XYZ file of C-alpha atoms in Angstrom:
379
model
C 0.252 0.376 -0.130
C 1.012 3.569 -1.000
C 3.178 4.980 1.737
C 1.612 8.839 0.631
C -1.449 7.616 2.628
C -2.134 9.905 5.548
C -1.335 8.652 9.294
C -4.636 8.263 10.558
C -5.373 6.391 7.517
C -2.409 4.355 7.498
C -3.834 3.952 11.348
C -6.680 3.193 10.502
C -5.718 0.360 8.128
C -3.686 -1.344 11.266
C -6.922 -1.104 13.550
C -9.295 -2.948 11.003
C -6.566 -5.611 9.860
C -5.703 -6.191 14.086
C -9.560 -7.389 14.209
C -9.492 -9.124 10.759
C -6.554 -11.404 12.760
C -8.231 -11.398 16.023
C -11.497 -13.086 13.707
C -9.053 -15.297 11.992
C -7.955 -15.786 15.959
C -11.054 -16.871 16.570
C -12.148 -19.112 13.469
C -9.180 -21.279 14.607
C -10.093 -21.872 18.390
C -13.610 -22.676 17.392
C -12.556 -25.303 15.029
C -10.472 -26.556 17.774
C -12.835 -26.600 20.312
C -15.403 -28.374 18.556
C -14.664 -32.437 18.800
C -16.769 -33.033 16.002
C -15.206 -30.274 13.679
C -11.793 -31.363 14.255
C -12.508 -35.067 13.958
C -12.410 -34.418 10.651
C -8.958 -33.245 10.465
C -8.257 -36.263 11.650
C -8.412 -37.322 8.134
C -7.731 -34.494 6.231
C -4.629 -35.927 3.717
C -7.336 -38.858 2.708
C -10.965 -36.406 1.756
C -9.510 -32.882 2.779
C -13.569 -31.379 1.933
C -14.858 -33.104 5.221
C -12.812 -30.731 7.516
C -12.862 -27.706 5.373
C -16.590 -27.615 4.912
C -17.373 -28.576 8.334
C -14.401 -25.514 9.582
C -16.219 -23.299 7.551
C -19.701 -23.964 8.978
C -18.222 -24.012 12.337
C -17.065 -20.574 11.712
C -19.748 -19.321 9.649
C -22.470 -20.223 11.767
C -20.773 -18.894 14.581
C -19.750 -15.326 13.259
C -23.116 -15.781 11.739
C -24.788 -16.003 15.048
C -22.523 -13.386 16.723
C -23.204 -10.814 13.712
C -27.068 -11.376 14.118
C -27.236 -11.276 17.823
C -25.661 -7.312 17.604
C -27.680 -6.609 14.310
C -29.437 -8.708 13.380
C -33.273 -6.423 13.948
C -33.774 -3.320 15.466
C -34.067 -4.986 19.479
C -30.358 -6.139 18.518
C -28.416 -3.097 17.360
C -30.037 -0.925 20.026
C -28.486 -3.119 22.311
C -25.076 -3.046 20.719
C -25.091 0.679 21.216
C -26.638 -0.218 24.848
C -23.149 -2.151 25.763
C -20.890 0.573 23.670
C -22.632 3.570 25.775
C -20.479 3.804 28.627
C -17.134 2.166 26.280
C -17.471 4.773 24.485
C -17.623 7.186 27.222
C -14.798 5.679 29.142
C -12.297 5.019 25.897
C -12.603 8.740 25.704
C -11.305 9.062 29.453
C -8.307 6.877 28.263
C -7.154 8.319 24.639
C -7.711 12.425 26.648
C -5.061 11.711 28.819
C -3.256 9.108 26.029
C -3.100 13.096 23.736
C -1.328 14.734 27.090
C 0.887 11.395 27.459
C -0.524 10.543 30.797
C -1.969 6.113 30.750
C -4.694 6.630 32.709
C -5.421 2.868 33.766
C -7.723 3.948 36.743
C -10.621 4.710 34.593
C -12.483 1.846 36.842
C -12.353 3.248 40.076
C -13.125 6.809 38.007
C -16.865 5.192 37.156
C -17.482 3.628 40.514
C -16.590 7.107 41.879
C -19.045 8.013 39.476
C -21.717 5.837 39.565
C -21.448 6.291 43.080
C -22.304 9.636 43.294
C -24.609 9.345 40.297
C -26.932 7.031 41.986
C -26.419 9.219 45.654
C -28.099 11.834 43.919
C -30.698 9.057 42.112
C -32.357 7.406 45.249
C -31.349 10.323 47.516
C -32.894 13.185 46.154
C -36.321 13.525 45.268
C -36.330 16.308 42.940
C -38.827 17.345 39.183
C -37.660 15.096 36.048
C -35.114 16.839 33.909
C -33.858 17.998 36.714
C -33.475 15.360 38.749
C -31.307 13.588 35.799
C -29.619 16.241 35.078
C -28.203 16.851 38.997
C -27.181 12.675 38.786
C -25.896 13.272 35.447
C -23.751 16.267 36.767
C -22.604 14.850 40.633
C -21.736 11.839 38.205
C -19.429 13.601 36.283
C -17.944 15.301 38.731
C -17.230 12.091 40.755
C -15.110 10.871 38.272
C -13.100 14.462 37.274
C -12.469 14.171 41.479
C -11.151 11.000 41.223
C -9.360 11.471 37.926
C -8.050 14.587 39.509
C -6.027 13.540 42.340
C -3.737 11.381 40.455
C -3.475 14.439 37.955
C -2.330 16.792 40.654
C -0.165 14.147 42.041
C 2.057 13.523 39.213
C 1.869 17.626 39.036
C 3.140 18.584 42.382
C 5.363 15.095 43.390
C 5.997 13.580 39.866
C 4.808 10.245 40.622
C 3.503 7.821 37.879
C 0.360 8.074 36.858
C 0.594 4.021 36.076
C 0.852 3.327 39.615
C -1.301 6.183 41.837
C -4.489 4.403 38.732
C -4.301 0.861 39.897
C -4.153 2.144 43.158
C -7.189 4.421 43.180
C -9.066 1.480 41.458
C -8.954 -1.058 44.629
C -9.596 2.437 47.186
C -12.502 2.703 44.801
C -13.876 -0.828 44.464
C -13.303 -0.751 48.404
C -15.104 2.289 49.452
C -17.740 1.639 47.509
C -18.253 -1.803 49.075
C -18.391 -0.159 52.668
C -20.957 1.966 51.247
C -23.312 -1.031 50.725
C -23.331 -2.122 54.110
C -23.939 1.822 55.357
C -27.734 2.559 55.743
C -27.063 5.698 53.189
C -26.360 2.867 50.908
C -27.703 -0.404 51.559
C -31.127 -0.834 50.027
C -33.628 -1.298 53.216
C -34.739 -4.380 54.300
C -31.829 -5.721 52.036
C -28.398 -7.955 53.793
C -26.713 -8.207 51.399
C -24.695 -5.168 49.584
C -26.897 -3.537 47.201
C -28.318 0.180 46.581
C -31.815 1.129 46.161
C -32.653 1.815 42.750
C -32.401 5.501 41.115
C -36.534 7.109 41.168
C -37.442 6.985 37.608
C -37.159 11.090 37.585
C -33.125 10.616 37.473
C -33.367 7.937 34.798
C -32.651 8.401 30.906
C -35.442 8.226 28.818
C -35.559 4.765 27.191
C -37.443 4.094 23.501
C -40.245 2.061 23.998
C -39.380 -1.993 24.508
C -35.865 -1.205 24.395
C -32.943 -0.824 26.983
C -31.643 1.883 24.548
C -31.852 5.546 26.525
C -31.384 8.705 26.371
C -27.171 8.038 27.048
C -26.271 6.951 23.681
C -26.723 10.694 22.443
C -24.655 12.183 25.206
C -21.767 9.761 24.813
C -21.485 11.187 21.807
C -22.444 14.913 22.566
C -18.899 14.100 25.136
C -17.087 12.569 21.670
C -18.168 15.758 20.184
C -16.764 17.713 22.709
C -12.949 15.758 23.075
C -13.266 16.350 19.887
C -13.758 20.033 19.507
C -11.169 21.004 22.754
C -8.048 18.782 20.911
C -8.735 20.136 17.755
C -10.478 23.779 18.083
C -9.618 24.534 21.569
C -6.136 26.544 22.844
C -6.191 24.516 25.819
C -6.348 21.241 23.743
C -3.522 22.699 22.167
C -1.094 22.847 25.001
C -2.445 19.309 25.944
C -1.350 17.908 22.761
C 2.379 19.999 22.498
C 2.844 18.640 26.056
C 1.483 15.165 25.071
C 4.322 14.741 22.394
C 7.073 16.601 24.569
C 6.413 18.029 27.724
C 10.397 19.642 27.769
C 9.521 21.666 24.826
C 6.606 22.735 25.603
C 7.912 24.033 29.126
C 10.386 25.638 26.860
C 7.635 27.299 24.922
C 5.983 28.857 28.519
C 3.520 26.465 28.873
C 2.571 24.114 32.904
C 3.214 20.790 32.713
C 1.857 20.382 35.566
C -1.479 22.342 34.434
C -1.887 20.154 31.734
C -1.323 17.160 33.437
C -4.069 17.983 36.066
C -6.656 19.020 33.121
C -5.918 15.891 31.492
C -6.723 13.855 34.148
C -9.187 15.828 34.992
C -10.837 15.255 32.084
C -10.175 12.316 32.058
C -11.912 11.085 35.703
C -15.072 13.196 34.496
C -15.749 11.105 31.331
C -14.708 7.881 33.290
C -17.406 8.797 35.433
C -19.693 9.729 32.714
C -19.623 5.862 31.958
C -20.655 5.290 35.669
C -23.140 7.436 35.172
C -24.665 5.341 31.905
C -24.416 2.779 34.446
C -26.803 3.454 36.384
C -29.239 6.064 34.937
C -29.050 4.461 31.943
C -29.841 0.798 32.362
C -30.908 1.787 35.582
C -28.710 -0.926 37.588
C -28.568 -0.659 41.706
C -25.586 -0.046 42.606
C -23.597 -3.566 43.486
C -19.625 -4.452 44.067
C -20.035 -5.500 40.278
C -21.301 -2.225 38.745
C -18.262 -1.291 36.817
C -17.847 -5.149 35.446
C -14.948 -4.468 33.748
C -16.170 -1.977 31.731
C -13.099 0.449 32.792
C -10.127 -1.746 31.751
C -12.298 -2.512 28.803
C -12.194 1.217 28.131
C -8.342 0.808 27.313
C -9.054 -1.552 24.365
C -11.169 0.586 22.870
C -9.246 3.932 22.993
C -6.215 1.670 22.578
C -8.359 0.752 19.077
C -9.619 3.469 18.475
C -6.323 5.298 18.213
C -6.672 7.434 21.627
C -9.004 9.780 18.778
C -12.610 11.219 19.182
C -13.762 8.799 15.880
C -11.935 6.120 16.638
C -13.496 5.605 19.918
C -16.888 5.733 18.968
C -16.377 2.823 16.292
C -13.889 0.558 18.862
C -16.415 1.419 21.212
C -19.325 0.407 18.712
C -17.142 -2.812 17.816
C -16.698 -4.051 21.244
C -20.488 -3.554 22.015
C -21.077 -5.610 19.429
C -18.941 -8.329 20.627
C -21.297 -8.285 24.191
C -23.906 -8.001 22.521
C -24.112 -10.866 19.745
C -21.920 -12.601 21.665
C -25.000 -14.676 24.194
C -26.648 -14.843 20.543
C -23.499 -16.743 19.675
C -23.322 -18.912 23.021
C -27.295 -19.965 22.293
C -27.246 -20.545 18.562
C -24.282 -22.591 17.882
C -23.085 -23.168 21.446
C -19.875 -21.579 21.274
C -18.681 -20.273 24.268
C -19.281 -17.233 25.521
C -15.832 -15.829 26.904
C -14.878 -16.331 22.779
C -16.057 -12.613 22.595
C -12.996 -12.035 25.687
C -10.439 -14.208 23.805
C -11.283 -12.100 20.365
C -11.095 -8.544 22.179
C -8.098 -9.678 24.486
C -6.577 -10.470 20.969
C -7.502 -7.131 18.991
C -5.106 -5.531 22.095
C -2.240 -8.308 21.243
C -2.179 -6.756 17.932
C -2.765 -3.854 18.214
C 0.521 -3.445 20.739
C 2.216 -5.527 18.043
C 1.679 -3.355 14.876
C 4.894 -4.529 12.644
C 3.355 -7.961 12.658
C 0.107 -6.561 11.149
C 1.692 -4.642 8.416
C 3.577 -7.140 7.398
C 0.300 -9.393 7.211
C -1.128 -6.847 5.036
C 1.911 -5.248 4.015
C 1.068 -1.999 5.319
C 2.994 1.305 5.211
C 3.690 3.542 7.673
C 4.220 4.072 10.978
C 2.136 2.185 13.544
C 1.217 2.293 17.387
C 4.361 2.201 18.499
C 5.731 5.399 16.967
C 1.934 6.610 18.187
C 2.837 5.790 21.634
C 6.517 7.258 21.397
C 5.487 10.966 20.010
C 2.647 10.988 23.113
C -0.250 9.525 20.968
C 0.160 12.854 18.217
C 0.716 10.948 15.154
């Protein structure tokens, strides 16, 4: 492929190729995990059509069910969008930090704190519809921003490494949630298990009748638009990108690197907190110690696949939302283990982290993810 392609086009090709390679690896796993199909390979050299036909049927049926479960109808499409919504918000938080040269591993903790704040407002305060959901949303975003801002301030003032800080704060947030769910302020009356009340209907995002798709998806798209504007059209965004590309040069130019780190982590935490808001106000889930699931960690994968760009993050979130939504249908129809979707996600990350391999397989020229990382994700 031509080396004259724009950098963003080459990066997009590498991401798409990584997904294709992951699906190829998944196809091999589908074949080797099916005893009936595997048995046909024992006499492959005697009669190849049996093995090839059985393998093609197994793979096409599994991936067909996966696609059908994700896009087979309006209900399936709505579920894909619901699954993608928190991933988009969390991925945007990780991407924003990347652009400032920070590796935000703390989206999980920021999401938990955001969910805590939004849920508390949702089931404790009793406000008019419209106002209630707005106050709960703001509370969740501010909670996530506060949790992320702690990292930014410590990084700016003490030089502490953000990876260590965010990992440790993930545990603090989780154990804080577990403790709060045993207190009268958060535990559901009449229950002994750690579960909160469900937020009031006035604090829930309006949903399309007959589906779980809610207004939060549009909020996630607006957040992506806001991040795009911040990074490409604002002075603050220019400073964040400059610090991410070369903090020493930015400092020489008169920019405050510490301020940039703090602002980046405040914004990253706010976006991850918005993912927590989606969990409790969108899907109307009560708080439990599993409210975050793996969304915070999956958000890192989404940001990697999306090349830390707002548009790419939205697309990557939709891809992972489709995998999550279609995985159950794949298991029900073809008895393919649901964990295959997790393997696919992990394999995508593996290939994203090895861009030289992907470029070699598909003969894609140009810089890969490693070069982008080295330049602060500004290539």
